[in-house]
PDB file of C-alpha atoms and ligand atoms in Angstrom:
ATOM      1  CA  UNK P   1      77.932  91.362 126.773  1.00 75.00           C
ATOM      2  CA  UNK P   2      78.500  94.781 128.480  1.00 95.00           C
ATOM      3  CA  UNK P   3      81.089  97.257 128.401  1.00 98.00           C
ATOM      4  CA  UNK P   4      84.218  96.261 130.884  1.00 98.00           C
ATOM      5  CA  UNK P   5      85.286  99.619 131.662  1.00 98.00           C
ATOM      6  CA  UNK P   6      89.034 100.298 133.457  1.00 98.00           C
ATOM      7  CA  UNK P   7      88.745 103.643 135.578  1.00 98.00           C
ATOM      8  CA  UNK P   8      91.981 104.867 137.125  1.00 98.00           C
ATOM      9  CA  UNK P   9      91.658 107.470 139.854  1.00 98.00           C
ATOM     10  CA  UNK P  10      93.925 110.552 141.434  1.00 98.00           C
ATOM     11  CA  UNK P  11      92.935 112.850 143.580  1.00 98.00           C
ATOM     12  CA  UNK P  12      94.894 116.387 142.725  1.00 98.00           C
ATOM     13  CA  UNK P  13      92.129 117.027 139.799  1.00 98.00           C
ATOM     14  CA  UNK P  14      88.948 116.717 141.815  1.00 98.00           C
ATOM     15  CA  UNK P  15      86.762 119.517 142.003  1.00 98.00           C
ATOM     16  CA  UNK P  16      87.188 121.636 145.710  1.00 98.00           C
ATOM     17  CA  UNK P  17      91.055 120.003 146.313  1.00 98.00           C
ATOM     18  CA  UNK P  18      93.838 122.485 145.665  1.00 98.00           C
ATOM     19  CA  UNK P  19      95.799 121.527 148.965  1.00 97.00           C
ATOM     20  CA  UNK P  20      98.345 119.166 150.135  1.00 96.00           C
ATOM     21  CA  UNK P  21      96.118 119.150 153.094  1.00 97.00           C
ATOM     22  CA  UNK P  22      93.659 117.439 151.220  1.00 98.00           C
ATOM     23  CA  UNK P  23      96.180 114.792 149.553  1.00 97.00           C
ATOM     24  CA  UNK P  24      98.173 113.386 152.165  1.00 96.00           C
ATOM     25  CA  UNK P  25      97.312 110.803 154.620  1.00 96.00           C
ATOM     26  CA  UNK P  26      97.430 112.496 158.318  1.00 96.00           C
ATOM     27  CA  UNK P  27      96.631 115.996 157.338  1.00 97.00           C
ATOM     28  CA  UNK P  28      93.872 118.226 158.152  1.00 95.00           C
ATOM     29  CA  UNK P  29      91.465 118.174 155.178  1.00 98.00           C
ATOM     30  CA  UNK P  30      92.657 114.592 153.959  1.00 98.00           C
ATOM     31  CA  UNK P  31      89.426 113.011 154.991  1.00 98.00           C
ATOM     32  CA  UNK P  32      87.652 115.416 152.663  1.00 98.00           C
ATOM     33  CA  UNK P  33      89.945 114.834 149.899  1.00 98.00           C
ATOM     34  CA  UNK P  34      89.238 111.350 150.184  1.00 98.00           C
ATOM     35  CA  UNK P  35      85.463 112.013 150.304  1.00 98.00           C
ATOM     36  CA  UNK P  36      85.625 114.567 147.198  1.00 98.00           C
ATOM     37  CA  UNK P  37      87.750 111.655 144.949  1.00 98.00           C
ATOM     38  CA  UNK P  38      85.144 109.440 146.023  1.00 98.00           C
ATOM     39  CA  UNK P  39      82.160 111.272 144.799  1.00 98.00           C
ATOM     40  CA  UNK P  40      84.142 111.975 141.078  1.00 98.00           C
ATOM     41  CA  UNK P  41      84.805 108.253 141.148  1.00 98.00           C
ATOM     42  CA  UNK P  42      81.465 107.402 141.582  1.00 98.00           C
ATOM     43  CA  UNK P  43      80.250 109.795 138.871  1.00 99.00           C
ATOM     44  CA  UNK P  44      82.533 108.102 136.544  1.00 99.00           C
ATOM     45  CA  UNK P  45      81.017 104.761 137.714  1.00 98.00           C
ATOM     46  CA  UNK P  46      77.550 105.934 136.692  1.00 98.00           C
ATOM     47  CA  UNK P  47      78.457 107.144 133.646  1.00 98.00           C
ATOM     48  CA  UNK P  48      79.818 103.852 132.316  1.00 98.00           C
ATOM     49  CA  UNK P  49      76.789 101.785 133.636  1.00 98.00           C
ATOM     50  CA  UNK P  50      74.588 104.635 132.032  1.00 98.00           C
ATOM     51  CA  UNK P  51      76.012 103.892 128.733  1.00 98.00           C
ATOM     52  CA  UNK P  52      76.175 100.058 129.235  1.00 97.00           C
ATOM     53  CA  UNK P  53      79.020  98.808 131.208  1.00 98.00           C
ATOM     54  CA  UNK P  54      78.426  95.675 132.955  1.00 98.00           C
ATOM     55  CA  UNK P  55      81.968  95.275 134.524  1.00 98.00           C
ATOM     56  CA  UNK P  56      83.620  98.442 136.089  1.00 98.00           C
ATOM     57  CA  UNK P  57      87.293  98.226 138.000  1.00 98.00           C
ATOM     58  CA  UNK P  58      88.528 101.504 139.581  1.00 98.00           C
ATOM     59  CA  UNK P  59      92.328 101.558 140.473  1.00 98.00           C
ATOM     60  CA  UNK P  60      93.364 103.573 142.850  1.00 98.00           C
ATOM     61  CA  UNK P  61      96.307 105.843 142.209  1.00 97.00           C
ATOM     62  CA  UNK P  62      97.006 108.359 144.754  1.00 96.00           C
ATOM     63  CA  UNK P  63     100.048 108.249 146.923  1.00 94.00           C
ATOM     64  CA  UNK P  64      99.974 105.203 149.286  1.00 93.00           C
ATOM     65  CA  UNK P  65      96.909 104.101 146.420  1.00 96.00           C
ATOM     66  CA  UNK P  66      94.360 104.172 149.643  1.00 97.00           C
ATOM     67  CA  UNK P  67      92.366 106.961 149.762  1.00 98.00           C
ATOM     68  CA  UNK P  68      89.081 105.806 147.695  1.00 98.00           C
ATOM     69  CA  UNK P  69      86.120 104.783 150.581  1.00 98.00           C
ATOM     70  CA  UNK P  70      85.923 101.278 150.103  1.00 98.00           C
ATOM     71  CA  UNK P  71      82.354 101.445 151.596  1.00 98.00           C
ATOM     72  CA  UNK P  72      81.317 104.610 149.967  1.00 98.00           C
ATOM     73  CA  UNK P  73      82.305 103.713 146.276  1.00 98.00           C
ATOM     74  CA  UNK P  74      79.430 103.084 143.839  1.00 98.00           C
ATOM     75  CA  UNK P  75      78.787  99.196 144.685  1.00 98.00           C
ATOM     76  CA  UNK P  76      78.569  98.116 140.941  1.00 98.00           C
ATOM     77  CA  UNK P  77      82.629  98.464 140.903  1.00 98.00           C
ATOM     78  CA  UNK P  78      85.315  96.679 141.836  1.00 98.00           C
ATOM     79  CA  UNK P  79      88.187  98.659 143.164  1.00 98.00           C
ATOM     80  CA  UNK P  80      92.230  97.787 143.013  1.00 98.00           C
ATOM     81  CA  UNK P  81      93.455  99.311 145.973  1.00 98.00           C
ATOM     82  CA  UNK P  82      97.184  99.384 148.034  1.00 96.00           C
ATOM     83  CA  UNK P  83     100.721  98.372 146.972  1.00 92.00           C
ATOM     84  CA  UNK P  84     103.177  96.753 145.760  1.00 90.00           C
ATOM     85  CA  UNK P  85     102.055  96.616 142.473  1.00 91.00           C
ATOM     86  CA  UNK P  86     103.471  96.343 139.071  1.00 90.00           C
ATOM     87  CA  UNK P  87     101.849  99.363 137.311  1.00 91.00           C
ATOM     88  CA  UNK P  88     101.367 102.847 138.985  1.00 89.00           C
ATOM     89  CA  UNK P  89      97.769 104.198 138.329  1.00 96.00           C
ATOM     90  CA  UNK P  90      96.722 101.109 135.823  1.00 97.00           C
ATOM     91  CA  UNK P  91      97.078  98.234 137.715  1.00 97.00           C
ATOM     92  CA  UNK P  92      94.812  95.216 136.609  1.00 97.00           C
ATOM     93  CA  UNK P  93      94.307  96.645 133.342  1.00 98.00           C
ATOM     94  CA  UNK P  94      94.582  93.627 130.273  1.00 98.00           C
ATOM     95  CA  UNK P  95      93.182  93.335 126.971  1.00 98.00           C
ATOM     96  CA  UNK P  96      90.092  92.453 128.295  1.00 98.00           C
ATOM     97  CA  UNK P  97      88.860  95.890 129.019  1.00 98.00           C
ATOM     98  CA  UNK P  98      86.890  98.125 126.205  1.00 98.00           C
ATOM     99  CA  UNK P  99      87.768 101.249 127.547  1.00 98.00           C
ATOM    100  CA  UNK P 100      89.437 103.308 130.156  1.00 98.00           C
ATOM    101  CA  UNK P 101      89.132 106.642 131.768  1.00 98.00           C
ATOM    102  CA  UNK P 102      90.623 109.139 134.121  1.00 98.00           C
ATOM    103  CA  UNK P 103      89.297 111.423 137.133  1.00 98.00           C
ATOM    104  CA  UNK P 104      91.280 113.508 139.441  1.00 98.00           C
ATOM    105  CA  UNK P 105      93.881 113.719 137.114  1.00 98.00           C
ATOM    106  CA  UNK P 106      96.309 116.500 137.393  1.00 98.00           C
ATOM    107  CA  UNK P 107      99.172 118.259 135.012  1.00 98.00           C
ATOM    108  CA  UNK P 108     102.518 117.277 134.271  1.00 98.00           C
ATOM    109  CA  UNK P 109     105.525 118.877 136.751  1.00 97.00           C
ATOM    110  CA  UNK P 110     105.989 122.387 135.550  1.00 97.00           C
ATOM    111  CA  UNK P 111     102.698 123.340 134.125  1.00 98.00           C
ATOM    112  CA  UNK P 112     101.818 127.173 134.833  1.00 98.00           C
ATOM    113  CA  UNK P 113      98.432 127.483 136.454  1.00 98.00           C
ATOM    114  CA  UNK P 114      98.226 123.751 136.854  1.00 98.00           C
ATOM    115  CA  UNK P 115      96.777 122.673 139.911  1.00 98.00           C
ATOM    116  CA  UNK P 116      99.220 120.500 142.154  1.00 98.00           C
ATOM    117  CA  UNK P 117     100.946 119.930 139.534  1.00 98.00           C
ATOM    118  CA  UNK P 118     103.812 117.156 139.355  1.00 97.00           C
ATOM    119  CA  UNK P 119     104.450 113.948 137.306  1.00 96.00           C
ATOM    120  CA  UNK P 120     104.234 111.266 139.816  1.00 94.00           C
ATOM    121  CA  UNK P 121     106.250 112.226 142.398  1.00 92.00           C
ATOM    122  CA  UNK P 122     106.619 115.651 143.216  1.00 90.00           C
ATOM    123  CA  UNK P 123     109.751 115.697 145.289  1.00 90.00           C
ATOM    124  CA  UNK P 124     111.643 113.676 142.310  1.00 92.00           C
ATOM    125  CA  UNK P 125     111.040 114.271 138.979  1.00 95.00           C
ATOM    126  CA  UNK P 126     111.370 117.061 136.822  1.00 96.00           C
ATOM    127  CA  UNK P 127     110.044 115.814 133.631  1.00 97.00           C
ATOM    128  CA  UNK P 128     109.463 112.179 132.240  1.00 97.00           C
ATOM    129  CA  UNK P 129     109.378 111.464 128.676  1.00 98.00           C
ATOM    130  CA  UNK P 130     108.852 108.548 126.670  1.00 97.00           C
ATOM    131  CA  UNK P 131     110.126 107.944 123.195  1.00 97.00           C
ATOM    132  CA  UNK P 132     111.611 111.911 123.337  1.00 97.00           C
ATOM    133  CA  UNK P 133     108.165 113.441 124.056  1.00 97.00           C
ATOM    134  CA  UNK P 134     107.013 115.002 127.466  1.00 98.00           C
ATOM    135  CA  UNK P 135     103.705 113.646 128.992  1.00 98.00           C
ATOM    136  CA  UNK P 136     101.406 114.392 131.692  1.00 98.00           C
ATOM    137  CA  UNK P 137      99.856 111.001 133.861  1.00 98.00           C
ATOM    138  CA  UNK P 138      96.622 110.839 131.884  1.00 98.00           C
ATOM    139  CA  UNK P 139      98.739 110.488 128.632  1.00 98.00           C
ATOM    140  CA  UNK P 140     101.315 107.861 130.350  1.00 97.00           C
ATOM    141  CA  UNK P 141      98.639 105.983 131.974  1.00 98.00           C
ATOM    142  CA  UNK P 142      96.586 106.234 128.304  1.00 98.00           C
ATOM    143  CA  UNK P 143      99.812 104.374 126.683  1.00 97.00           C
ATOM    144  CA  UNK P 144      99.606 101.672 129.014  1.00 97.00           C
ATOM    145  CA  UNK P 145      96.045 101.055 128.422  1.00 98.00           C
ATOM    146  CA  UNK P 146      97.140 101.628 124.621  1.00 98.00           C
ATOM    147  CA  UNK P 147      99.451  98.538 125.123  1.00 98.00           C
ATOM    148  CA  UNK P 148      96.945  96.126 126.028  1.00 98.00           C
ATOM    149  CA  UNK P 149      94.679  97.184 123.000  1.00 98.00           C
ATOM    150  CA  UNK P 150      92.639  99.344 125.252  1.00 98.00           C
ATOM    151  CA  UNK P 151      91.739 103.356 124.326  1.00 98.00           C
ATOM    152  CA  UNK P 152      91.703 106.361 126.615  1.00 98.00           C
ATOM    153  CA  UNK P 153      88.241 108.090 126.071  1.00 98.00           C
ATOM    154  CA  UNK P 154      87.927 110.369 129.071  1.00 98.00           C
ATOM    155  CA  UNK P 155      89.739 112.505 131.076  1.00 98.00           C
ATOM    156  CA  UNK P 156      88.558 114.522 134.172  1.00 98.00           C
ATOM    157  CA  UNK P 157      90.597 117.347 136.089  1.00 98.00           C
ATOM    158  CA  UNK P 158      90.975 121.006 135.755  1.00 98.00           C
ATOM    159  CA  UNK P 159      91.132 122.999 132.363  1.00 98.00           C
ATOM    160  CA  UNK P 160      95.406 122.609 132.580  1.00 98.00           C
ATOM    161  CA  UNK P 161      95.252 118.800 132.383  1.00 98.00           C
ATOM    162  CA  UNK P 162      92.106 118.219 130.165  1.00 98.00           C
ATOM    163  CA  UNK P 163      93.892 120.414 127.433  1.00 98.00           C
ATOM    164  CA  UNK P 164      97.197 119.275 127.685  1.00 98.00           C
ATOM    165  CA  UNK P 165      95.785 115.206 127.598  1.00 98.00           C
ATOM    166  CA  UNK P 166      94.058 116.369 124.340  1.00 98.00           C
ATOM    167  CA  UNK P 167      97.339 118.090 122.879  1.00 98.00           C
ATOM    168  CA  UNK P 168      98.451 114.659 122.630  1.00 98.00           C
ATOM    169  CA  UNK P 169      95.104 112.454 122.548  1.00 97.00           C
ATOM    170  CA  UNK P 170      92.961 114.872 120.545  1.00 96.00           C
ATOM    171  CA  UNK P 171      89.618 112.969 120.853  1.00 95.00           C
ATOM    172  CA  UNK P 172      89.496 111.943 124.262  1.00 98.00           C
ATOM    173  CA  UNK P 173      86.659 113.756 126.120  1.00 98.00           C
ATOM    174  CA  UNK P 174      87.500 116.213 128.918  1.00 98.00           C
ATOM    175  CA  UNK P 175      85.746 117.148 131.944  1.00 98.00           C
ATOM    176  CA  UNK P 176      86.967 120.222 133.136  1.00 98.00           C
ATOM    177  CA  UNK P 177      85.608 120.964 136.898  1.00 98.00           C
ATOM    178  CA  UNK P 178      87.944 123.435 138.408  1.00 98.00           C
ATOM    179  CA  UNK P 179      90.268 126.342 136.551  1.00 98.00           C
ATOM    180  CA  UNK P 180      93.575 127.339 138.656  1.00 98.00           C
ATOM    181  CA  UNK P 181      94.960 130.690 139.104  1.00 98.00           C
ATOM    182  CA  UNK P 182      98.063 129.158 140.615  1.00 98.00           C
ATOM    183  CA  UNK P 183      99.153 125.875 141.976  1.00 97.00           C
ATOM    184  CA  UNK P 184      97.946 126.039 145.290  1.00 98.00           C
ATOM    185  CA  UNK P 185      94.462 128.406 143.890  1.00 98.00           C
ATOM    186  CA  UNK P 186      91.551 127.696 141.640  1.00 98.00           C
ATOM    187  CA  UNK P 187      87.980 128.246 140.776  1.00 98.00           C
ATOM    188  CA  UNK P 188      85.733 124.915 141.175  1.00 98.00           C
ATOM    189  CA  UNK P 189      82.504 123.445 140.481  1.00 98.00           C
ATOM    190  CA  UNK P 190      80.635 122.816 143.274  1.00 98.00           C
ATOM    191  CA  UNK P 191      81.281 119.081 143.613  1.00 98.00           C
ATOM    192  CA  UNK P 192      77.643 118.091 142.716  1.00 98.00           C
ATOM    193  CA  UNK P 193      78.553 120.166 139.665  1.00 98.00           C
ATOM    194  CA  UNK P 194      81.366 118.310 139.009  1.00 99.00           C
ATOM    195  CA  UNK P 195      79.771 114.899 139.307  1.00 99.00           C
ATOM    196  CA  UNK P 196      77.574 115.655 137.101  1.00 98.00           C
ATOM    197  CA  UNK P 197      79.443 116.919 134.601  1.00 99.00           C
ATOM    198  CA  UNK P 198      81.684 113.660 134.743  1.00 99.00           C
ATOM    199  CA  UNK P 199      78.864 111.336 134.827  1.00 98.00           C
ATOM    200  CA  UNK P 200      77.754 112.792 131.926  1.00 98.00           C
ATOM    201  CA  UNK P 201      80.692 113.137 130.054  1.00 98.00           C
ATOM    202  CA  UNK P 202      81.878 109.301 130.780  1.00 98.00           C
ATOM    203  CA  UNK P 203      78.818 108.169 129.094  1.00 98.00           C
ATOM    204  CA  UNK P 204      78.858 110.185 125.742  1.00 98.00           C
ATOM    205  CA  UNK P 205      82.469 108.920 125.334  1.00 98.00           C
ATOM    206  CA  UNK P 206      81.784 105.375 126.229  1.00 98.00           C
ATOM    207  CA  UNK P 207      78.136 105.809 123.857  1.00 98.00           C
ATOM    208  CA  UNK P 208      80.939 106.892 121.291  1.00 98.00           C
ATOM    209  CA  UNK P 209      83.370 104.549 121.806  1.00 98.00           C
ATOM    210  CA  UNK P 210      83.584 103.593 117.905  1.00 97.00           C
ATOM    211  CA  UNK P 211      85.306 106.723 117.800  1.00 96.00           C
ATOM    212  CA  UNK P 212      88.363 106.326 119.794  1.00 98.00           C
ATOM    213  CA  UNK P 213      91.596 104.226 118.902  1.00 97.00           C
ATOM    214  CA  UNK P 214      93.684 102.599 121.351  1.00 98.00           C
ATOM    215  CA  UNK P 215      97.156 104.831 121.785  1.00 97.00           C
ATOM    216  CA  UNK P 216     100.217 103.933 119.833  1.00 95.00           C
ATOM    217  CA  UNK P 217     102.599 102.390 121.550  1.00 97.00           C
ATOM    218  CA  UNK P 218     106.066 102.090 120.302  1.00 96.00           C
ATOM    219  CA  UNK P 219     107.995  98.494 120.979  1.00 96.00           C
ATOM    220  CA  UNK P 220     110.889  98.696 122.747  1.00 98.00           C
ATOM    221  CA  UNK P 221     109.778 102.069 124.109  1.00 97.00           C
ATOM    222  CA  UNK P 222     112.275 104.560 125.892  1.00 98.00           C
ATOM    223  CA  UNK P 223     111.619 106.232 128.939  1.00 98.00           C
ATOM    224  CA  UNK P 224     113.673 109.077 130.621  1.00 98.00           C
ATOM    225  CA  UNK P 225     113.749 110.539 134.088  1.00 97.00           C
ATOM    226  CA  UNK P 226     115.010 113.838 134.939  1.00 98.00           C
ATOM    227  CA  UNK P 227     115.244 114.032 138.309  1.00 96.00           C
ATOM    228  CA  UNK P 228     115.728 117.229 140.841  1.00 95.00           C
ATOM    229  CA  UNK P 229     119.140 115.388 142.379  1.00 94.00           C
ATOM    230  CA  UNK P 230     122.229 113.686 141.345  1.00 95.00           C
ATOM    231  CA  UNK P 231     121.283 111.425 144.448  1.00 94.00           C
ATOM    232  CA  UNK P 232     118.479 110.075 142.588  1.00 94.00           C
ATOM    233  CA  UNK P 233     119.676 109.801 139.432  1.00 95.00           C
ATOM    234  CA  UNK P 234     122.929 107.445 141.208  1.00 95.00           C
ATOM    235  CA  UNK P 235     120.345 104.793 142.925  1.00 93.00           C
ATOM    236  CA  UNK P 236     117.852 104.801 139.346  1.00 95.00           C
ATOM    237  CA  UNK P 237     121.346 103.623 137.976  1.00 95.00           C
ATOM    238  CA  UNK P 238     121.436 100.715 139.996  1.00 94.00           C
ATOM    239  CA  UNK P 239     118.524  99.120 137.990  1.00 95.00           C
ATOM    240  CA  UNK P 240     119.762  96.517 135.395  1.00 95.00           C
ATOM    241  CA  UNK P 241     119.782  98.479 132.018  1.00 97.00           C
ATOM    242  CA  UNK P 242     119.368 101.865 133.349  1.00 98.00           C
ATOM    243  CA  UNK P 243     121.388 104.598 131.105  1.00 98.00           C
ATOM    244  CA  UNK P 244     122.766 107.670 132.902  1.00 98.00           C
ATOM    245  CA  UNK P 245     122.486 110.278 130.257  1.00 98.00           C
ATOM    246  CA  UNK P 246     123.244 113.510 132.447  1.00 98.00           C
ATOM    247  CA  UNK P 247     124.160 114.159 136.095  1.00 98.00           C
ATOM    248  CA  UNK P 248     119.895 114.172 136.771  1.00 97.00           C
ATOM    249  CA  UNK P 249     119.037 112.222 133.763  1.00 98.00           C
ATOM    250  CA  UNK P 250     118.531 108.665 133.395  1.00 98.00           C
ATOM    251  CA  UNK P 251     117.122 106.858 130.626  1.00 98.00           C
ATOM    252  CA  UNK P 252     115.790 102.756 130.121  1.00 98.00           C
ATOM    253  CA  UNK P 253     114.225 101.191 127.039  1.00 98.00           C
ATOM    254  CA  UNK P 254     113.053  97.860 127.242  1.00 98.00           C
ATOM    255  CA  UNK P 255     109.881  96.011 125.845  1.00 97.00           C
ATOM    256  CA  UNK P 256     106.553  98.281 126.832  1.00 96.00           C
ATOM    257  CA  UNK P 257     105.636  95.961 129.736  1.00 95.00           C
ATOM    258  CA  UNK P 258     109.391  96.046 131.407  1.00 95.00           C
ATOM    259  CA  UNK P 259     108.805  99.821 130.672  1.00 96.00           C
ATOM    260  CA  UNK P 260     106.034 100.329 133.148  1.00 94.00           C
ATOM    261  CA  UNK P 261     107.600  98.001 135.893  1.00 93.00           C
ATOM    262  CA  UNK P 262     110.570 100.100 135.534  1.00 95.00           C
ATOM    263  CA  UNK P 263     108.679 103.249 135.863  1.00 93.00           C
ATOM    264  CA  UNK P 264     107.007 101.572 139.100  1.00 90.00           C
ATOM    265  CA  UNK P 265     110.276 100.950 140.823  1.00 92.00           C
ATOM    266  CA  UNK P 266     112.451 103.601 140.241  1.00 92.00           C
ATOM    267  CA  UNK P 267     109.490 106.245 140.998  1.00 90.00           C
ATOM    268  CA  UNK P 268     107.575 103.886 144.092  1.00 86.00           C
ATOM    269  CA  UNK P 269     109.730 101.794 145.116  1.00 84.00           C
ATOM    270  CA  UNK P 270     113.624 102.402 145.464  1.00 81.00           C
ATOM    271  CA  UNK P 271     113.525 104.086 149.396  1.00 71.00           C
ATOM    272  CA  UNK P 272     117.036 105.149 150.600  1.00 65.00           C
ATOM    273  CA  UNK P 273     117.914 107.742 153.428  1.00 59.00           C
ATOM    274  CA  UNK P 274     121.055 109.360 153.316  1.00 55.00           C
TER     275      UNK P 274
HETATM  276 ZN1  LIG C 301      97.949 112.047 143.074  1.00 60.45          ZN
END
């Protein structure tokens, strides 16, 4: 049997996107953003075939989780696409998976020269940590694949979020294809470059996948918010279990799978107008 290989896509960490214009549905440059993430995606793809993958899935996880080409992703994968769903950027992922890997990604909110940087949504949170400790996407996404048994082993974005992913998960492989000198500014690859790069990258990890260890993954697990408003912080409360720990601060610990649902519904899901 092949590899079965779990891919989990953004779009803020492709090479050539450093706009809002190129990340949300309706804008001027969104088609090309949607083109670029493609392209990365497909990289990945090849990579993981190169190196023997017989089953590839690639989640979606950008905004309204639409933006992949349906028609102009690499045929060989599968690809998880819209909401609802139960998991943000990992949904579909089980213990049946080998391995799984990131492009697109971007750093956590707050990250000096990181490109779009934000941690899930950029107009609410301030910070997210679980069990005390501060994380980017890659590394939350890396402990829900760590759940189901499954390790992280690459990471593609620009030089921001590939070294703060390995501050925490030393070994997994980076891909860096752009450099920012602010949050709306950077340096790129040229996206053939960047392809490249990734393809290549995803199939030394995935040739080396001996090496890499599932992340731990702490049971119950605690997660806290920080939000930017009180207002947000008040209708988080409202979930069953939710702990208001500061006027922007909410906490909830639960088992690791109630965790991640949590995470989904307070951040995706829980739409008021005031
Ligand atoms: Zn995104």
């Amino acid at each position: 049997m092949g590899l079965k290989v779990f891919i989990s896509a953004d779009i803020e960490g492709t090479a050539g996107v450093v706009s809002l214009l190129q990340c949300v549905p309706g804008e001027a440059e969104y088609e090309m953003g949607k083109r670029l993430m493609t392209g990365e995606v497909n990289a990945a793809v090849q990579g993981a075939i190169d190196a023997g993958a017989t089953q590839v899935v690639v989640c979606d996880g950008h905004g309204n989780m639409q933006n992949i080409i349906p028609e102009e992703l690499h045929p060989e994968a599968e690809l998880v696409r819209g909401a609802i769903r139960e998991s943000l950027q990992m949904q579909g992922i089980d213990n049946s998976y080998d391995a799984f890997l990131m492009t697109g990604a971007h750093a956590m909110a707050g990250t000096h020269k990181g490109v779009l940087d934000h941690s899930w949504v950029s107009r609410m949170v301030y910070s997210i940590r679980i069990d005390g400790r501060t994380l980017n996407e890659p590394c939350l996404n890396a402990i829900t694949a760590g759940f189901y048994g499954v390790p992280m082993v690459m990471v593609s974005g620009d030089k921001a979020t590939v070294e703060q992913t390995q501050a925490v998960l030393a070994n997994v492989k980076g891909a860096v294809v752009k450099e920012g000198y602010s949050r709306y500014c950077a340096r790129s690859l040229h996206p053939e470059k960047a392809r490249t790069l990734i393809r290549q990258t995803a199939r030394e990890a995935l040739e080396n996948l001996a090496q890499f260890k599932p992340a731990p993954v702490n049971d119950p697990l605690c997660m806290e918010i920080d939000f930017y408003r009180t207002d947000m912080a008040d209708a988080a409360e409202l979930v069953p279990g939710m702990k208001r720990l500061g006027s922007r601060t909410v906490s909830f610990t639960g088992e690791p799978e109630q965790v991640f649902r949590v995470q989904e519904l307070v951040l995706y899901r829980l739409k008021y107008e005031l």
